[in-house]
Each structure stands twice: as C-alpha cells, then as structure tokens.
Amino acid sequence: MNLKESVSDLVFIIRVPIEGVEFAVNESAKLSKAWAKIATILNSLGNPWMLPRNYRRELVALASTYFSAGSDPGITFLALMNKYTSLLNQQIDFQTQALVAITVLSIMIGILSFLIILGVPSIVGVLGIALVPVIHYFQVEITKYDYKKPSIAGAITGTVGYAISYLSHLGIERTVIVTLLGFGVGFAVFYVPQLLRFARDYAGLGSRVLRSFGELLSSPSPESPRPITIIEKELMPLWDYAYSVGVRDFVERIVMVVSAFIDYVKRSIMTGLIYGPFITIGYAFMLFTVYVLASLNAGTALINVPMPITFNISNLSTALVVLAVSTAILTGKAMHSVGLGIVLMPIFLAPLIPLVW
C-alpha cells in the first residue's frame, strides 16, 4: 500500500466536513492518482455510486450523504472517522488472513518439493516467490531502501564465489550454494546498515509524530515533524495545514485521524513480524526430513529393495536449495521487505552445507 495514497485519505476525511465533497476530493487528488481518478469521474458524473467499488467510494458516498443532509461538521467527521477506523481494522484482518493463507501454501510447496523423489521437478520450490505481490498489496510502504549498492556488492561477491567454485571443480550443486551465499553476504554488507537505521528511526516514530501534532494543541510555538522517516515526511503537509487553520476543534480532528493512521501502521508491521516466521514451517519440515533420511542412508538402502516406483532420494538437496531461496525471500517480505529476505538467504542455505559436502 502506497503511503502517499494513504495520507491522501486522511486529507479527504479532514477537509470534507467543512469544505464539501468536491473540494476535498480535488485536494486529495493533488496527492494521489487514485483520488485523481475519483475526482475525474465525480466531476463528470456527479454521482459517488458511479465510482469504482472500493473503500474510497464508501468514504465519498458517506460524506455526500451527510453533507447534502446539512449535518453538523463534527457529526460528519465522526461518521467518517468511524468508517475509516473500521476500514483500517478490516485491512489488518485481510493482511492476517493473507499471511495465514500464504503460510499454508508455503507448507504445501514444501511438501510438493519433497515429492521430487517421485519425479516432481526440483524447481517447484520457486513457486513461493509468486506470492510476494500478495504480501506487497497489504503492506504499507514505510521506508525506501537503496538496492543499487547492495545488488552490485552481491553480484561481485556472488561472481567471486562462482569463480572459486568453478576453479575448484565443486560441482553444480555446491557451486550454486557458494554463489548464493556470496551474493547474500555481499548484499547484506550494504543493506543491513540501512535496515538498522530504519529500525532505530522507526522505534520512536509514533511518539514523535503524536508529540508534534499534540503540540499544536498545547504549545504556543509547536515544532513541525522532522522528516526522519518517509511517514513523517508525508505527514508534514498535514501538520502545516493544521497549523495554518489553528482552530482547536479542527486540530483535534487531525490529531485523531493521524493517531488512528499511526496505530494502523504499527499494527500492520507487527502483524508481519508475528506471522512472517511461520512461513518457514514447510522448509523446516523438509530440511528435518532430509536430514533424517541422510542419517539413515535411505538412498543406499532403497537401491536393493524391489519397488514399482523409483525413489530419487539424491536430488532432495537440490530441491532444498530452491526451496531455501524462495522461503527466505517470502519470509523476509512478509516480515519487512524483499531485501531482508535476501539477507536471510545465507541463513537458510547454511544448514544445507553438511548435506552436499
């Protein structure tokens, strides 16, 4: 979910009770492509129910109903605020359900990868990466990373790892693992400092934003939010607007909306941190199973046993490599970002070293 688009929703809720639907939609359209589309349709047709079916249409329709009925601005705002809070809670529920579904699918992909012993292609483990867009749809874009330097560093270290493996004649499987390990470590060198900086900045985000907006009510010379994070940067125009109006009731409404939005961001992040690690269950199950089979020397034992089906135990490690990469990226994305998934990749690949050496 794009942060600028979300802030434009706040602008609409704050402006519409006083300035009307058309004006509020046009103001939000300056910040958002989605609201620009709504403004175009609304200005042409004049009917909010002709808008595309989504939560913004519900907000516009509700505002139109109250405003056309001549309701008090405070009542209109409370109705919109209740609707907006309900929509945010619904969004968190959808995110939770999506992560639970992805966890189940990742377990199924892990089991399907195990069926390589029956001839299923080892590449099947990469299917997990196809679920990344689903996670991205529900996540709030709370930071932007520089992926250029980490990618270049990863490409260099991965190439070095490949060259060493090739010259050492390690074989395809070992070469792939060493190359991926090199890429993940090189990527982490430039990515982890950005991640730690984000964690430090995010730790006090809620208190900083609410203190800054709260000073509009309590301090004669309030300080605007510092653009430490992208969230504070996007909320600064809203603070400037509240400061320019200065009416206490109006500022209180802005504080309420911002508080609800910050709470939603924190809950969204926490949901990813809680449910993201469960995605590793399928990989952990397959890794444990392969280690058990390796300890029992199952491949050798099955050679002399007559069976109608040929079990290809030797290729399980290949399937694990593919599954490790896709699970790492999917887990990292669910918890925070694809970059975190690449950083986790060496951790997921490390347990495979004893199996292939």
mmCIF file of C-alpha atoms in Angstrom:
data_model
loop_
_atom_site.group_PDB
_atom_site.id
_atom_site.type_symbol
_atom_site.label_atom_id
_atom_site.label_comp_id
_atom_site.label_asym_id
_atom_site.label_seq_id
_atom_site.Cartn_x
_atom_site.Cartn_y
_atom_site.Cartn_z
ATOM 1 C CA MET A 1 0.000 0.000 0.000
ATOM 2 C CA ASN A 2 1.467 3.328 -1.058
ATOM 3 C CA LEU A 3 1.965 5.724 1.846
ATOM 4 C CA LYS A 4 1.176 8.858 -0.162
ATOM 5 C CA GLU A 5 -2.129 7.306 -1.223
ATOM 6 C CA SER A 6 -2.968 6.558 2.418
ATOM 7 C CA VAL A 7 -2.180 10.112 3.547
ATOM 8 C CA SER A 8 -4.463 11.446 0.819
ATOM 9 C CA ASP A 9 -7.296 9.534 2.520
ATOM 10 C CA LEU A 10 -6.593 11.488 5.700
ATOM 11 C CA VAL A 11 -6.737 14.753 3.774
ATOM 12 C CA PHE A 12 -10.183 13.875 2.429
ATOM 13 C CA ILE A 13 -11.579 12.908 5.849
ATOM 14 C CA ILE A 14 -10.306 16.122 7.437
ATOM 15 C CA ARG A 15 -11.358 18.551 4.709
ATOM 16 C CA VAL A 16 -14.727 17.191 3.604
ATOM 17 C CA PRO A 17 -16.859 18.049 6.700
ATOM 18 C CA ILE A 18 -16.102 21.773 6.303
ATOM 19 C CA GLU A 19 -15.219 22.335 2.653
ATOM 20 C CA GLY A 20 -17.510 19.871 0.903
ATOM 21 C CA VAL A 21 -17.076 16.699 -1.109
ATOM 22 C CA GLU A 22 -15.948 18.214 -4.400
ATOM 23 C CA PHE A 23 -13.304 20.437 -2.848
ATOM 24 C CA ALA A 24 -11.982 17.675 -0.562
ATOM 25 C CA VAL A 25 -11.764 15.201 -3.457
ATOM 26 C CA ASN A 26 -9.855 17.709 -5.571
ATOM 27 C CA GLU A 27 -7.425 18.428 -2.725
ATOM 28 C CA SER A 28 -6.786 14.703 -2.228
ATOM 29 C CA ALA A 29 -6.368 14.317 -5.980
ATOM 30 C CA LYS A 30 -3.283 16.562 -5.793
ATOM 31 C CA LEU A 31 -1.576 13.890 -3.676
ATOM 32 C CA SER A 32 -2.935 10.670 -5.112
ATOM 33 C CA LYS A 33 -3.508 9.067 -8.511
ATOM 34 C CA ALA A 34 -6.396 7.070 -7.075
ATOM 35 C CA TRP A 35 -8.118 10.223 -5.840
ATOM 36 C CA ALA A 36 -7.338 11.959 -9.147
ATOM 37 C CA LYS A 37 -9.299 9.219 -10.889
ATOM 38 C CA ILE A 38 -12.137 9.665 -8.397
ATOM 39 C CA ALA A 39 -12.126 13.428 -8.995
ATOM 40 C CA THR A 40 -12.352 12.923 -12.764
ATOM 41 C CA ILE A 41 -15.302 10.534 -12.508
ATOM 42 C CA LEU A 42 -17.082 12.553 -9.829
ATOM 43 C CA ASN A 43 -16.722 15.829 -11.721
ATOM 44 C CA SER A 44 -18.083 14.169 -14.865
ATOM 45 C CA LEU A 45 -20.951 12.121 -13.415
ATOM 46 C CA GLY A 46 -21.631 13.813 -10.086
ATOM 47 C CA ASN A 47 -22.709 10.526 -8.503
ATOM 48 C CA PRO A 48 -20.414 8.873 -5.916
ATOM 49 C CA TRP A 49 -22.057 5.480 -6.528
ATOM 50 C CA MET A 50 -20.662 5.505 -10.067
ATOM 51 C CA LEU A 51 -17.131 5.358 -8.684
ATOM 52 C CA PRO A 52 -15.078 2.117 -8.775
ATOM 53 C CA ARG A 53 -16.110 -0.222 -5.989
ATOM 54 C CA ASN A 54 -13.568 0.204 -3.166
ATOM 55 C CA TYR A 55 -13.287 1.757 0.290
ATOM 56 C CA ARG A 56 -12.769 5.257 -1.134
ATOM 57 C CA ARG A 57 -16.163 5.105 -2.795
ATOM 58 C CA GLU A 58 -17.664 4.266 0.598
ATOM 59 C CA LEU A 59 -15.987 7.301 2.154
ATOM 60 C CA VAL A 60 -17.139 9.619 -0.644
ATOM 61 C CA ALA A 61 -20.683 8.256 -0.595
ATOM 62 C CA LEU A 62 -20.921 8.571 3.203
ATOM 63 C CA ALA A 63 -19.571 12.120 3.099
ATOM 64 C CA SER A 64 -22.004 13.061 0.319
ATOM 65 C CA THR A 65 -24.935 11.739 2.321
ATOM 66 C CA TYR A 66 -24.071 13.686 5.459
ATOM 67 C CA PHE A 67 -23.036 16.864 3.655
ATOM 68 C CA SER A 68 -26.123 17.010 1.439
ATOM 69 C CA ALA A 69 -28.295 16.476 4.520
ATOM 70 C CA GLY A 70 -26.737 19.541 6.140
ATOM 71 C CA SER A 71 -25.295 17.649 9.090
ATOM 72 C CA ASP A 72 -23.049 19.351 11.590
ATOM 73 C CA PRO A 73 -19.371 19.126 10.511
ATOM 74 C CA GLY A 74 -18.484 17.431 13.800
ATOM 75 C CA ILE A 75 -21.073 14.710 13.228
ATOM 76 C CA THR A 76 -19.929 14.241 9.632
ATOM 77 C CA PHE A 77 -16.343 13.913 10.772
ATOM 78 C CA LEU A 78 -17.200 11.335 13.470
ATOM 79 C CA ALA A 79 -19.157 9.264 10.951
ATOM 80 C CA LEU A 80 -16.228 9.311 8.513
ATOM 81 C CA MET A 81 -13.772 8.614 11.319
ATOM 82 C CA ASN A 82 -15.727 5.578 12.479
ATOM 83 C CA LYS A 83 -15.947 4.311 8.913
ATOM 84 C CA TYR A 84 -12.240 4.901 8.327
ATOM 85 C CA THR A 85 -11.267 3.109 11.554
ATOM 86 C CA SER A 86 -13.476 0.197 10.564
ATOM 87 C CA LEU A 87 -11.801 0.049 7.148
ATOM 88 C CA LEU A 88 -8.332 0.041 8.739
ATOM 89 C CA ASN A 89 -9.326 -2.822 11.051
ATOM 90 C CA GLN A 90 -10.679 -4.670 8.041
ATOM 91 C CA GLN A 91 -7.384 -4.126 6.228
ATOM 92 C CA ILE A 92 -5.460 -5.632 9.164
ATOM 93 C CA ASP A 93 -7.819 -8.623 9.149
ATOM 94 C CA PHE A 94 -7.231 -9.102 5.423
ATOM 95 C CA GLN A 95 -3.464 -8.910 5.946
ATOM 96 C CA THR A 96 -3.641 -11.515 8.718
ATOM 97 C CA GLN A 97 -5.779 -13.844 6.615
ATOM 98 C CA ALA A 98 -3.458 -13.398 3.631
ATOM 99 C CA LEU A 99 -0.377 -14.276 5.704
ATOM 100 C CA VAL A 100 -2.118 -17.327 7.168
ATOM 101 C CA ALA A 101 -3.073 -18.466 3.663
ATOM 102 C CA ILE A 102 0.493 -17.870 2.435
ATOM 103 C CA THR A 103 1.820 -19.913 5.374
ATOM 104 C CA VAL A 104 -0.434 -22.813 4.402
ATOM 105 C CA LEU A 105 0.596 -22.525 0.758
ATOM 106 C CA SER A 106 4.281 -22.422 1.704
ATOM 107 C CA ILE A 107 3.835 -25.640 3.688
ATOM 108 C CA MET A 108 2.154 -27.247 0.682
ATOM 109 C CA ILE A 109 5.002 -26.067 -1.579
ATOM 110 C CA GLY A 110 7.483 -27.586 0.874
ATOM 111 C CA ILE A 111 5.683 -30.912 0.773
ATOM 112 C CA LEU A 112 5.426 -30.709 -3.010
ATOM 113 C CA SER A 113 9.169 -30.090 -3.201
ATOM 114 C CA PHE A 114 9.727 -33.251 -1.188
ATOM 115 C CA LEU A 115 7.912 -35.164 -3.929
ATOM 116 C CA ILE A 116 10.990 -34.744 -6.100
ATOM 117 C CA ILE A 117 11.684 -38.330 -5.043
ATOM 118 C CA LEU A 118 8.725 -39.274 -7.273
ATOM 119 C CA GLY A 119 9.830 -37.151 -10.211
ATOM 120 C CA VAL A 120 8.377 -33.724 -9.403
ATOM 121 C CA PRO A 121 10.694 -31.005 -10.843
ATOM 122 C CA SER A 122 13.035 -29.529 -8.229
ATOM 123 C CA ILE A 123 12.209 -26.036 -9.488
ATOM 124 C CA VAL A 124 8.723 -26.308 -7.945
ATOM 125 C CA GLY A 125 10.037 -24.668 -4.764
ATOM 126 C CA VAL A 126 10.354 -21.343 -6.566
ATOM 127 C CA LEU A 127 6.545 -21.068 -6.670
ATOM 128 C CA GLY A 128 6.678 -19.350 -3.296
ATOM 129 C CA ILE A 129 8.167 -16.221 -4.829
ATOM 130 C CA ALA A 130 4.957 -15.789 -6.831
ATOM 131 C CA LEU A 131 3.207 -14.970 -3.530
ATOM 132 C CA VAL A 132 5.355 -11.867 -2.923
ATOM 133 C CA PRO A 133 2.924 -9.497 -4.769
ATOM 134 C CA VAL A 134 0.108 -10.672 -2.486
ATOM 135 C CA ILE A 135 2.088 -9.621 0.586
ATOM 136 C CA HIS A 136 3.118 -6.347 -1.050
ATOM 137 C CA TYR A 137 -0.521 -5.444 -1.688
ATOM 138 C CA PHE A 138 -1.330 -5.403 2.050
ATOM 139 C CA GLN A 139 1.907 -3.882 3.343
ATOM 140 C CA VAL A 140 2.271 -0.162 3.992
ATOM 141 C CA GLU A 141 5.311 1.319 2.267
ATOM 142 C CA ILE A 142 7.004 2.748 5.360
ATOM 143 C CA THR A 143 10.539 3.085 4.006
ATOM 144 C CA LYS A 144 12.551 3.052 0.803
ATOM 145 C CA TYR A 145 15.904 1.328 0.526
ATOM 146 C CA ASP A 146 18.807 1.842 -1.815
ATOM 147 C CA TYR A 147 19.023 -1.545 -3.531
ATOM 148 C CA LYS A 148 21.622 -0.467 -6.067
ATOM 149 C CA LYS A 149 24.737 -0.719 -3.885
ATOM 150 C CA PRO A 150 23.667 -3.966 -2.147
ATOM 151 C CA SER A 151 22.870 -5.542 -5.527
ATOM 152 C CA ILE A 152 26.220 -4.539 -7.011
ATOM 153 C CA ALA A 153 28.086 -5.821 -3.948
ATOM 154 C CA GLY A 154 26.085 -9.050 -4.045
ATOM 155 C CA ALA A 155 26.794 -9.537 -7.733
ATOM 156 C CA ILE A 156 30.530 -9.061 -7.150
ATOM 157 C CA THR A 157 30.763 -11.449 -4.191
ATOM 158 C CA GLY A 158 28.484 -13.941 -5.937
ATOM 159 C CA THR A 159 30.715 -13.867 -9.017
ATOM 160 C CA VAL A 160 33.793 -14.400 -6.848
ATOM 161 C CA GLY A 161 32.108 -17.335 -5.157
ATOM 162 C CA TYR A 162 31.165 -18.815 -8.517
ATOM 163 C CA ALA A 163 34.701 -18.396 -9.853
ATOM 164 C CA ILE A 164 36.232 -20.089 -6.812
ATOM 165 C CA SER A 165 33.743 -22.954 -7.009
ATOM 166 C CA TYR A 166 34.269 -23.390 -10.748
ATOM 167 C CA LEU A 167 38.058 -23.425 -10.444
ATOM 168 C CA SER A 168 37.814 -25.843 -7.527
ATOM 169 C CA HIS A 169 35.537 -28.190 -9.530
ATOM 170 C CA LEU A 170 32.982 -28.344 -6.724
ATOM 171 C CA GLY A 171 30.103 -29.487 -8.932
ATOM 172 C CA ILE A 172 26.873 -27.765 -9.897
ATOM 173 C CA GLU A 173 25.062 -28.082 -6.584
ATOM 174 C CA ARG A 174 27.936 -26.833 -4.440
ATOM 175 C CA THR A 175 28.691 -24.071 -6.918
ATOM 176 C CA VAL A 176 25.096 -22.813 -6.718
ATOM 177 C CA ILE A 177 25.177 -22.777 -2.916
ATOM 178 C CA VAL A 178 28.516 -20.956 -2.746
ATOM 179 C CA THR A 179 27.359 -18.412 -5.344
ATOM 180 C CA LEU A 180 24.112 -17.737 -3.494
ATOM 181 C CA LEU A 181 25.919 -17.495 -0.173
ATOM 182 C CA GLY A 182 28.337 -14.995 -1.679
ATOM 183 C CA PHE A 183 25.531 -12.929 -3.153
ATOM 184 C CA GLY A 184 23.584 -12.886 0.125
ATOM 185 C CA VAL A 185 26.596 -11.890 2.219
ATOM 186 C CA GLY A 186 27.664 -9.157 -0.221
ATOM 187 C CA PHE A 187 24.112 -7.818 -0.375
ATOM 188 C CA ALA A 188 23.873 -7.757 3.424
ATOM 189 C CA VAL A 189 27.014 -5.622 3.793
ATOM 190 C CA PHE A 190 25.260 -2.572 2.332
ATOM 191 C CA TYR A 191 21.662 -3.468 3.187
ATOM 192 C CA VAL A 192 21.912 -4.265 6.905
ATOM 193 C CA PRO A 193 23.150 -0.758 7.877
ATOM 194 C CA GLN A 194 20.070 0.696 6.146
ATOM 195 C CA LEU A 195 17.853 -1.815 7.956
ATOM 196 C CA LEU A 196 19.368 -0.961 11.353
ATOM 197 C CA ARG A 197 18.980 2.743 10.653
ATOM 198 C CA PHE A 198 15.324 2.192 9.780
ATOM 199 C CA ALA A 199 14.762 0.158 12.976
ATOM 200 C CA ARG A 200 16.317 2.958 15.035
ATOM 201 C CA ASP A 201 14.213 5.648 13.348
ATOM 202 C CA TYR A 202 11.001 3.639 13.498
ATOM 203 C CA ALA A 203 11.389 2.858 17.216
ATOM 204 C CA GLY A 204 10.273 6.364 18.214
ATOM 205 C CA LEU A 205 8.072 7.122 15.223
ATOM 206 C CA GLY A 206 4.696 7.030 16.969
ATOM 207 C CA SER A 207 5.715 9.192 19.906
ATOM 208 C CA ARG A 208 7.498 11.710 17.661
ATOM 209 C CA VAL A 209 4.546 12.163 15.306
ATOM 210 C CA LEU A 210 1.884 12.364 18.021
ATOM 211 C CA ARG A 211 4.020 14.718 20.121
ATOM 212 C CA SER A 212 4.490 17.013 17.143
ATOM 213 C CA PHE A 213 0.771 17.105 16.314
ATOM 214 C CA GLY A 214 -0.115 17.317 20.011
ATOM 215 C CA GLU A 215 1.988 20.466 20.382
ATOM 216 C CA LEU A 216 -0.490 22.195 18.075
ATOM 217 C CA LEU A 217 -2.937 21.961 20.985
ATOM 218 C CA SER A 218 -0.617 22.631 23.896
ATOM 219 C CA SER A 219 2.341 24.724 22.774
ATOM 220 C CA PRO A 220 2.371 28.355 21.593
ATOM 221 C CA SER A 221 5.327 27.555 19.306
ATOM 222 C CA PRO A 222 4.898 23.941 18.124
ATOM 223 C CA GLU A 223 7.633 22.196 16.155
ATOM 224 C CA SER A 224 6.752 20.509 12.872
ATOM 225 C CA PRO A 225 7.608 16.828 12.357
ATOM 226 C CA ARG A 226 11.192 16.213 11.319
ATOM 227 C CA PRO A 227 11.433 14.213 8.066
ATOM 228 C CA ILE A 228 13.321 11.364 9.724
ATOM 229 C CA THR A 229 11.151 8.694 8.107
ATOM 230 C CA ILE A 230 9.022 8.687 4.986
ATOM 231 C CA ILE A 231 5.894 8.667 7.167
ATOM 232 C CA GLU A 232 6.844 11.911 8.868
ATOM 233 C CA LYS A 233 7.780 13.430 5.520
ATOM 234 C CA GLU A 234 4.358 12.620 4.051
ATOM 235 C CA LEU A 235 2.524 13.898 7.137
ATOM 236 C CA MET A 236 4.295 17.272 7.189
ATOM 237 C CA PRO A 237 1.824 18.994 4.775
ATOM 238 C CA LEU A 238 -0.999 17.836 7.049
ATOM 239 C CA TRP A 239 0.751 19.400 10.040
ATOM 240 C CA ASP A 240 1.280 22.634 8.108
ATOM 241 C CA TYR A 241 -2.412 22.721 7.220
ATOM 242 C CA ALA A 242 -3.439 22.175 10.852
ATOM 243 C CA TYR A 243 -1.062 24.913 11.982
ATOM 244 C CA SER A 244 -2.397 27.370 9.387
ATOM 245 C CA VAL A 245 -6.020 26.802 10.466
ATOM 246 C CA GLY A 246 -5.268 26.853 14.188
ATOM 247 C CA VAL A 247 -8.876 26.196 15.298
ATOM 248 C CA ARG A 248 -8.737 23.820 18.272
ATOM 249 C CA ASP A 249 -11.665 21.598 17.246
ATOM 250 C CA PHE A 250 -10.224 21.245 13.772
ATOM 251 C CA VAL A 251 -6.737 20.415 15.060
ATOM 252 C CA GLU A 252 -8.207 17.811 17.424
ATOM 253 C CA ARG A 253 -9.802 16.083 14.448
ATOM 254 C CA ILE A 254 -6.467 15.988 12.629
ATOM 255 C CA VAL A 255 -4.777 14.514 15.712
ATOM 256 C CA MET A 256 -7.468 11.808 15.917
ATOM 257 C CA VAL A 257 -7.037 10.842 12.269
ATOM 258 C CA VAL A 258 -3.237 10.810 12.436
ATOM 259 C CA SER A 259 -3.321 8.769 15.651
ATOM 260 C CA ALA A 260 -5.573 6.159 14.007
ATOM 261 C CA PHE A 261 -3.283 6.018 10.983
ATOM 262 C CA ILE A 262 -0.090 5.616 13.058
ATOM 263 C CA ASP A 263 -1.781 2.864 15.071
ATOM 264 C CA TYR A 264 -2.696 1.104 11.822
ATOM 265 C CA VAL A 265 0.899 1.307 10.554
ATOM 266 C CA LYS A 266 2.230 -0.159 13.812
ATOM 267 C CA ARG A 267 -0.325 -2.979 13.778
ATOM 268 C CA SER A 268 0.441 -3.766 10.139
ATOM 269 C CA ILE A 269 4.172 -4.033 10.883
ATOM 270 C CA MET A 270 3.559 -6.155 13.979
ATOM 271 C CA THR A 271 1.279 -8.489 12.005
ATOM 272 C CA GLY A 272 4.085 -9.160 9.536
ATOM 273 C CA LEU A 273 6.621 -9.753 12.301
ATOM 274 C CA ILE A 274 4.300 -12.206 14.057
ATOM 275 C CA TYR A 275 3.044 -14.242 11.102
ATOM 276 C CA GLY A 276 6.071 -13.988 8.789
ATOM 277 C CA PRO A 277 8.261 -16.557 10.608
ATOM 278 C CA PHE A 278 5.547 -19.217 10.295
ATOM 279 C CA ILE A 279 6.181 -19.285 6.539
ATOM 280 C CA THR A 280 9.397 -21.209 7.284
ATOM 281 C CA ILE A 281 7.471 -24.248 8.582
ATOM 282 C CA GLY A 282 7.391 -26.012 5.204
ATOM 283 C CA TYR A 283 11.117 -25.549 4.668
ATOM 284 C CA ALA A 284 11.950 -26.592 8.238
ATOM 285 C CA PHE A 285 9.854 -29.743 7.842
ATOM 286 C CA MET A 286 11.552 -30.717 4.599
ATOM 287 C CA LEU A 287 15.029 -29.954 5.985
ATOM 288 C CA PHE A 288 14.375 -32.133 9.037
ATOM 289 C CA THR A 289 13.053 -34.953 6.854
ATOM 290 C CA VAL A 290 16.060 -34.866 4.540
ATOM 291 C CA TYR A 291 18.454 -34.940 7.498
ATOM 292 C CA VAL A 292 16.631 -37.973 8.883
ATOM 293 C CA LEU A 293 16.834 -39.765 5.533
ATOM 294 C CA ALA A 294 20.515 -38.863 5.233
ATOM 295 C CA SER A 295 21.275 -40.233 8.703
ATOM 296 C CA LEU A 296 19.502 -43.483 7.822
ATOM 297 C CA ASN A 297 21.355 -43.630 4.490
ATOM 298 C CA ALA A 298 17.981 -44.140 2.854
ATOM 299 C CA GLY A 299 19.263 -43.765 -0.712
ATOM 300 C CA THR A 300 21.594 -46.752 -0.417
ATOM 301 C CA ALA A 301 19.034 -48.817 1.472
ATOM 302 C CA LEU A 302 16.374 -48.409 -1.219
ATOM 303 C CA ILE A 303 18.630 -49.440 -4.101
ATOM 304 C CA ASN A 304 18.369 -53.153 -3.257
ATOM 305 C CA VAL A 305 14.663 -53.058 -2.441
ATOM 306 C CA PRO A 306 12.424 -54.022 -5.400
ATOM 307 C CA MET A 307 9.662 -51.398 -5.786
ATOM 308 C CA PRO A 308 7.256 -50.441 -8.583
ATOM 309 C CA ILE A 309 8.294 -46.791 -8.110
ATOM 310 C CA THR A 310 11.815 -45.407 -8.309
ATOM 311 C CA PHE A 311 12.668 -43.075 -5.417
ATOM 312 C CA ASN A 312 15.120 -40.342 -6.369
ATOM 313 C CA ILE A 313 16.486 -39.521 -2.900
ATOM 314 C CA SER A 314 19.719 -37.983 -4.179
ATOM 315 C CA ASN A 315 18.013 -34.916 -5.663
ATOM 316 C CA LEU A 316 16.358 -33.829 -2.419
ATOM 317 C CA SER A 317 19.226 -31.473 -1.620
ATOM 318 C CA THR A 318 18.695 -29.726 -4.976
ATOM 319 C CA ALA A 319 15.046 -29.163 -4.152
ATOM 320 C CA LEU A 320 16.092 -27.837 -0.746
ATOM 321 C CA VAL A 321 18.343 -25.207 -2.331
ATOM 322 C CA VAL A 322 15.474 -23.847 -4.431
ATOM 323 C CA LEU A 323 13.062 -24.005 -1.500
ATOM 324 C CA ALA A 324 15.532 -22.262 0.814
ATOM 325 C CA VAL A 325 15.879 -19.300 -1.533
ATOM 326 C CA SER A 326 12.157 -18.865 -2.159
ATOM 327 C CA THR A 327 11.270 -19.331 1.529
ATOM 328 C CA ALA A 328 13.889 -16.806 2.629
ATOM 329 C CA ILE A 329 12.602 -14.154 0.220
ATOM 330 C CA LEU A 330 8.958 -14.848 1.084
ATOM 331 C CA THR A 331 9.655 -14.766 4.833
ATOM 332 C CA GLY A 332 11.694 -11.570 4.588
ATOM 333 C CA LYS A 333 8.996 -9.862 2.535
ATOM 334 C CA ALA A 334 6.265 -10.918 4.971
ATOM 335 C CA MET A 335 8.267 -9.574 7.902
ATOM 336 C CA HIS A 336 9.552 -6.411 6.249
ATOM 337 C CA SER A 337 10.985 -6.400 2.714
ATOM 338 C CA VAL A 338 12.483 -8.452 -0.101
ATOM 339 C CA GLY A 339 15.877 -7.074 0.926
ATOM 340 C CA LEU A 340 15.511 -8.712 4.319
ATOM 341 C CA GLY A 341 14.680 -11.949 2.503
ATOM 342 C CA ILE A 342 17.941 -11.779 0.562
ATOM 343 C CA VAL A 343 19.809 -11.156 3.820
ATOM 344 C CA LEU A 344 18.121 -14.244 5.311
ATOM 345 C CA MET A 345 19.120 -16.369 2.314
ATOM 346 C CA PRO A 346 22.574 -17.373 3.653
ATOM 347 C CA ILE A 347 20.955 -18.366 6.966
ATOM 348 C CA PHE A 348 18.527 -20.664 5.168
ATOM 349 C CA LEU A 349 21.266 -22.106 2.944
ATOM 350 C CA ALA A 350 23.783 -22.725 5.743
ATOM 351 C CA PRO A 351 22.063 -25.924 7.040
ATOM 352 C CA LEU A 352 22.436 -27.439 3.548
ATOM 353 C CA ILE A 353 26.230 -27.334 3.609
ATOM 354 C CA PRO A 354 26.610 -30.618 5.582
ATOM 355 C CA LEU A 355 24.210 -32.327 3.150
ATOM 356 C CA VAL A 356 26.150 -31.509 -0.024
ATOM 357 C CA TRP A 357 29.724 -31.661 1.249
#
